[in-house]
Coordinates of C-alpha atoms and ligand atoms in Angstrom, one line a residue:
M178 CA -44.5 -34.0 -70.3
A179 CA -47.3 -32.1 -69.4
V180 CA -46.8 -28.3 -69.4
I181 CA -48.2 -26.1 -66.9
G182 CA -48.5 -22.9 -67.7
I183 CA -48.6 -19.9 -64.6
M184 CA -49.7 -15.7 -66.0
S185 CA -49.5 -12.8 -63.7
A186 CA -51.1 -9.5 -64.8
M187 CA -48.3 -7.4 -63.0
Q188 CA -44.8 -7.6 -63.3
E189 CA -44.1 -7.7 -59.0
E190 CA -46.2 -11.1 -58.9
L191 CA -44.6 -12.6 -61.5
A192 CA -41.3 -11.5 -60.4
A193 CA -41.5 -13.4 -56.4
V194 CA -42.7 -16.6 -59.0
L195 CA -40.0 -16.3 -61.2
A196 CA -37.1 -16.1 -58.8
A197 CA -38.0 -18.6 -57.6
M198 CA -38.3 -21.5 -60.4
P199 CA -34.4 -22.3 -61.5
H200 CA -33.0 -23.0 -65.1
E201 CA -35.5 -21.2 -66.7
H202 CA -34.8 -19.4 -70.1
R203 CA -36.5 -16.5 -72.1
I204 CA -38.5 -16.6 -75.3
T205 CA -40.3 -13.6 -76.6
V206 CA -43.8 -14.2 -79.0
A207 CA -45.8 -11.4 -79.8
G208 CA -43.6 -8.8 -77.4
R209 CA -44.2 -11.3 -74.6
D210 CA -41.6 -12.4 -72.6
F211 CA -42.4 -16.3 -71.7
W212 CA -40.0 -18.4 -68.4
V213 CA -39.6 -22.0 -69.6
G214 CA -37.9 -24.3 -66.7
H215 CA -39.0 -26.6 -64.0
W216 CA -40.5 -26.2 -60.9
Q217 CA -41.7 -28.5 -58.3
G218 CA -41.1 -31.7 -60.0
H219 CA -42.9 -30.3 -63.4
S220 CA -42.6 -28.6 -66.8
V221 CA -44.1 -24.4 -66.7
V222 CA -44.2 -21.7 -68.2
V223 CA -44.6 -18.9 -66.8
V224 CA -45.2 -15.1 -68.8
L225 CA -46.8 -11.8 -67.9
S226 CA -49.8 -11.4 -69.1
R227 CA -50.4 -7.6 -70.0
I228 CA -53.7 -5.9 -68.1
G229 CA -57.0 -7.0 -69.6
K230 CA -59.3 -8.9 -71.8
V231 CA -57.2 -8.6 -75.1
A232 CA -53.7 -9.2 -73.9
A233 CA -54.4 -12.1 -72.2
A234 CA -56.7 -13.6 -74.7
T235 CA -53.5 -12.8 -76.9
T236 CA -51.4 -13.8 -74.0
A237 CA -53.3 -17.2 -73.1
T238 CA -53.2 -18.4 -77.3
V239 CA -49.6 -18.5 -77.1
L240 CA -49.7 -20.3 -74.2
L241 CA -51.7 -23.0 -75.7
E242 CA -50.6 -22.5 -78.8
R243 CA -46.5 -22.4 -78.8
F244 CA -46.3 -23.6 -76.2
A245 CA -48.3 -26.9 -75.8
V246 CA -49.8 -25.9 -72.7
D247 CA -52.5 -28.2 -71.4
T248 CA -52.9 -27.0 -67.7
L249 CA -53.6 -23.3 -67.3
V250 CA -53.9 -20.8 -64.1
F251 CA -53.7 -18.1 -63.3
T252 CA -52.6 -15.6 -59.9
G253 CA -53.2 -12.0 -59.3
V254 CA -54.9 -10.0 -57.9
A255 CA -59.2 -8.8 -57.8
G256 CA -61.5 -6.2 -56.3
G257 CA -63.8 -7.5 -53.8
L258 CA -67.4 -7.5 -54.8
G259 CA -69.4 -9.7 -52.7
A260 CA -70.7 -9.9 -49.0
G261 CA -67.6 -10.9 -46.3
V262 CA -65.0 -10.6 -49.1
R263 CA -62.5 -8.4 -47.6
V264 CA -59.5 -7.1 -48.4
G265 CA -56.3 -9.5 -48.3
D266 CA -59.1 -12.6 -48.9
V267 CA -58.2 -14.6 -51.6
V268 CA -61.1 -16.1 -54.1
V269 CA -60.4 -19.2 -55.8
A270 CA -62.7 -18.9 -59.4
N271 CA -65.9 -21.6 -60.3
G272 CA -66.9 -19.6 -63.4
F273 CA -66.3 -16.3 -65.2
V274 CA -68.3 -14.2 -66.9
Q275 CA -67.5 -11.3 -69.2
H276 CA -69.3 -8.5 -67.0
D277 CA -68.9 -5.8 -69.9
M278 CA -70.3 -8.1 -72.6
D279 CA -73.4 -6.6 -73.8
A280 CA -74.3 -8.0 -77.5
S281 CA -77.9 -6.6 -76.8
P282 CA -81.1 -7.0 -77.4
L283 CA -79.3 -9.5 -81.1
F284 CA -77.8 -11.7 -77.6
P285 CA -78.8 -11.7 -74.0
R286 CA -77.0 -9.1 -72.0
H287 CA -73.2 -10.9 -71.3
E288 CA -73.8 -13.6 -73.5
V289 CA -70.8 -14.4 -75.7
P290 CA -72.7 -13.7 -79.4
M291 CA -71.9 -17.3 -81.3
Y292 CA -71.0 -19.5 -77.7
G293 CA -74.3 -19.5 -76.2
R294 CA -73.0 -18.8 -72.5
A295 CA -72.2 -15.6 -70.9
R296 CA -70.2 -18.0 -68.1
F297 CA -67.4 -19.7 -68.7
E298 CA -66.6 -22.6 -66.1
A299 CA -63.5 -22.9 -63.8
D300 CA -61.8 -27.0 -64.3
A301 CA -63.7 -27.9 -61.3
E302 CA -60.5 -30.5 -60.4
L303 CA -58.1 -27.7 -60.3
A304 CA -59.9 -24.9 -58.9
L305 CA -60.1 -27.3 -56.4
Q306 CA -56.8 -27.5 -56.2
L307 CA -56.1 -24.8 -55.2
A308 CA -58.8 -23.7 -54.0
K309 CA -56.8 -26.3 -51.4
A310 CA -53.9 -24.7 -51.5
S311 CA -54.9 -21.0 -50.1
A312 CA -56.5 -22.0 -47.6
Q313 CA -53.8 -23.9 -46.1
V314 CA -51.8 -20.5 -47.0
L315 CA -54.0 -18.3 -45.0
A316 CA -54.1 -20.7 -42.4
D317 CA -50.5 -19.8 -42.1
A318 CA -50.8 -16.0 -43.0
A319 CA -48.7 -14.5 -40.2
L320 CA -46.0 -17.1 -41.5
H321 CA -46.2 -16.6 -45.9
L322 CA -46.1 -12.3 -45.4
G323 CA -44.9 -11.4 -40.9
A324 CA -47.3 -10.3 -38.8
G325 CA -45.5 -7.1 -39.6
T326 CA -47.6 -7.1 -42.5
L327 CA -51.1 -8.2 -41.7
A328 CA -50.7 -5.9 -38.9
D329 CA -50.0 -2.6 -41.7
F330 CA -52.7 -4.2 -44.0
Q331 CA -55.0 -4.5 -41.0
L332 CA -56.0 -7.7 -41.8
H333 CA -57.4 -10.1 -40.0
A334 CA -57.9 -14.1 -40.6
P335 CA -57.5 -14.4 -44.1
R336 CA -60.4 -16.4 -45.4
M337 CA -61.1 -18.5 -49.0
H338 CA -63.7 -17.7 -51.0
Q339 CA -65.3 -19.8 -53.9
G340 CA -66.5 -18.4 -56.4
L341 CA -67.9 -16.5 -59.8
V342 CA -64.9 -13.7 -60.4
I343 CA -66.3 -11.3 -63.3
S344 CA -64.0 -9.0 -66.0
G345 CA -63.6 -6.8 -68.8
D346 CA -61.7 -3.9 -69.6
R347 CA -62.2 -1.4 -66.4
F348 CA -59.7 -0.8 -63.3
V349 CA -63.7 -0.3 -60.5
S350 CA -62.4 2.5 -58.2
A351 CA -65.9 3.7 -58.1
S352 CA -68.6 2.8 -55.0
A353 CA -71.9 3.4 -57.6
E354 CA -69.9 1.7 -60.0
S355 CA -69.4 -1.5 -57.9
Q356 CA -73.3 -1.2 -56.6
V357 CA -74.3 -1.3 -60.7
L358 CA -71.6 -4.9 -61.0
R359 CA -73.4 -6.8 -58.4
Q360 CA -76.6 -5.7 -59.4
A361 CA -76.5 -6.9 -62.2
L362 CA -74.5 -10.1 -61.2
P363 CA -75.4 -10.7 -57.5
E364 CA -73.7 -13.9 -57.0
A365 CA -69.7 -12.1 -58.4
L366 CA -67.4 -11.9 -55.4
A367 CA -64.5 -10.5 -57.3
V368 CA -63.5 -8.3 -60.2
E369 CA -60.9 -8.4 -62.6
M370 CA -59.4 -7.5 -65.5
E371 CA -58.4 -11.0 -67.4
G372 CA -60.3 -14.2 -66.5
A373 CA -63.1 -15.0 -68.1
A374 CA -61.6 -13.7 -70.9
V375 CA -58.6 -16.7 -70.5
A376 CA -61.2 -18.6 -69.4
Q377 CA -63.0 -18.2 -72.7
V378 CA -59.4 -19.1 -75.1
C379 CA -58.7 -22.1 -73.0
H380 CA -63.0 -23.3 -73.4
D381 CA -61.9 -23.0 -77.7
F382 CA -59.1 -25.1 -77.1
G383 CA -60.5 -27.4 -74.4
V384 CA -57.7 -26.8 -71.8
P385 CA -57.7 -27.2 -68.3
F386 CA -58.0 -23.3 -66.0
A387 CA -58.5 -21.9 -63.3
A388 CA -57.6 -19.1 -61.6
V389 CA -57.2 -18.0 -57.7
R390 CA -56.7 -13.9 -56.9
T391 CA -55.6 -12.3 -53.9
I392 CA -58.7 -9.1 -52.8
S393 CA -56.8 -6.0 -53.0
D394 CA -59.2 -3.3 -52.5
R395 CA -63.2 -3.7 -52.7
A396 CA -63.6 -2.1 -56.7
D397 CA -65.0 1.4 -54.0
D398 CA -63.7 5.3 -53.9
T399 CA -60.5 3.7 -51.9
A400 CA -59.8 1.0 -55.1
H401 CA -56.3 2.5 -55.4
T402 CA -55.2 3.3 -51.7
D403 CA -51.7 1.1 -51.6
F404 CA -52.5 -1.2 -54.7
Q405 CA -48.8 -1.5 -55.8
R406 CA -47.3 -2.2 -52.2
F407 CA -50.0 -4.6 -51.3
I408 CA -49.3 -6.2 -54.9
R409 CA -46.0 -6.2 -53.1
E410 CA -45.9 -7.6 -50.2
V411 CA -49.2 -9.0 -49.5
A412 CA -50.6 -10.7 -52.7
S413 CA -47.1 -11.1 -54.8
R414 CA -45.9 -13.9 -51.3
Y415 CA -49.6 -15.2 -51.1
S416 CA -49.3 -16.5 -55.1
L417 CA -45.6 -17.8 -54.2
A418 CA -47.2 -19.0 -51.7
I419 CA -50.7 -20.8 -53.1
V420 CA -48.8 -21.8 -56.6
S421 CA -45.8 -23.1 -55.0
R422 CA -48.0 -25.2 -52.4
W423 CA -50.5 -26.8 -55.3
L424 CA -47.9 -28.1 -58.0
S425 CA -45.5 -29.8 -54.9
R426 CA -48.4 -31.6 -54.0
R427 CA -49.6 -32.3 -57.3
Q428 CA -48.9 -35.4 -59.4
P429 CA -46.4 -34.7 -62.3
A430 CA -48.1 -35.9 -65.6
Ligands
ADE1705 N1 -57.6 -5.5 -59.9 C1 -57.7 -5.5 -59.0 N2 -58.8 -5.2 -58.1 C2 -59.6 -5.0 -59.0 C3 -60.7 -3.4 -59.5 N3 -60.6 -2.6 -58.3 N4 -61.0 -3.6 -61.1 C4 -60.8 -4.1 -61.7 N5 -59.3 -5.2 -61.4 C5 -59.0 -4.9 -60.5

């Protein structure tokens, strides 16, 4: 049976997913807890990736090698970079770049040495499925979050976007820094700390990968505001609803 891996960087998000996943058991490898079980008729392994590219790459490698995961999905939060990408929106990645990769002048800026590329693609079919699930969840945002939460966080008609997500080992919390990223990678819709690393690992193993990120901040001077609360009350609920909807509509393989 196909095995689907689900990763999140933050404990709060994982808790909501795990609570929805019955009959799971825990296997600890490399200090990480892998929760093995079934959800919506699929075999799944759920794990906290930890934060940053190396931690996420290690977690992804264990998922693929030890747990024979053949489809991998990341769900979490990101800072919005693209014009019109607002807090409370959802970005489904169609590709990933490490914004802090720079082996110039030996290799072009952002290119991952020995790969001949800067960009790693998301699996198109998987990204499409997640985009559909995300759009449907956002259309019913009040149902998933409650009208009070929407008002508290001033979320109005949240939207789903598809495009480039960039990753680096830095929480971007200064407008000057996000401006530099926008200039270097103008297509980027969102910035986070894991996706491009996991995409590279999945590329190496030939395993389809996609990621869905709720925008928690605009990667600017206000980026730390209410971060934990936003994850708990908004992002974790979106993650749960999106992944659950996606799995329920996916044909078991
Ligand atoms: N994840 C959520 N917000 C982020 C930001 N501003 N920078 C990096 N990763 C993030």
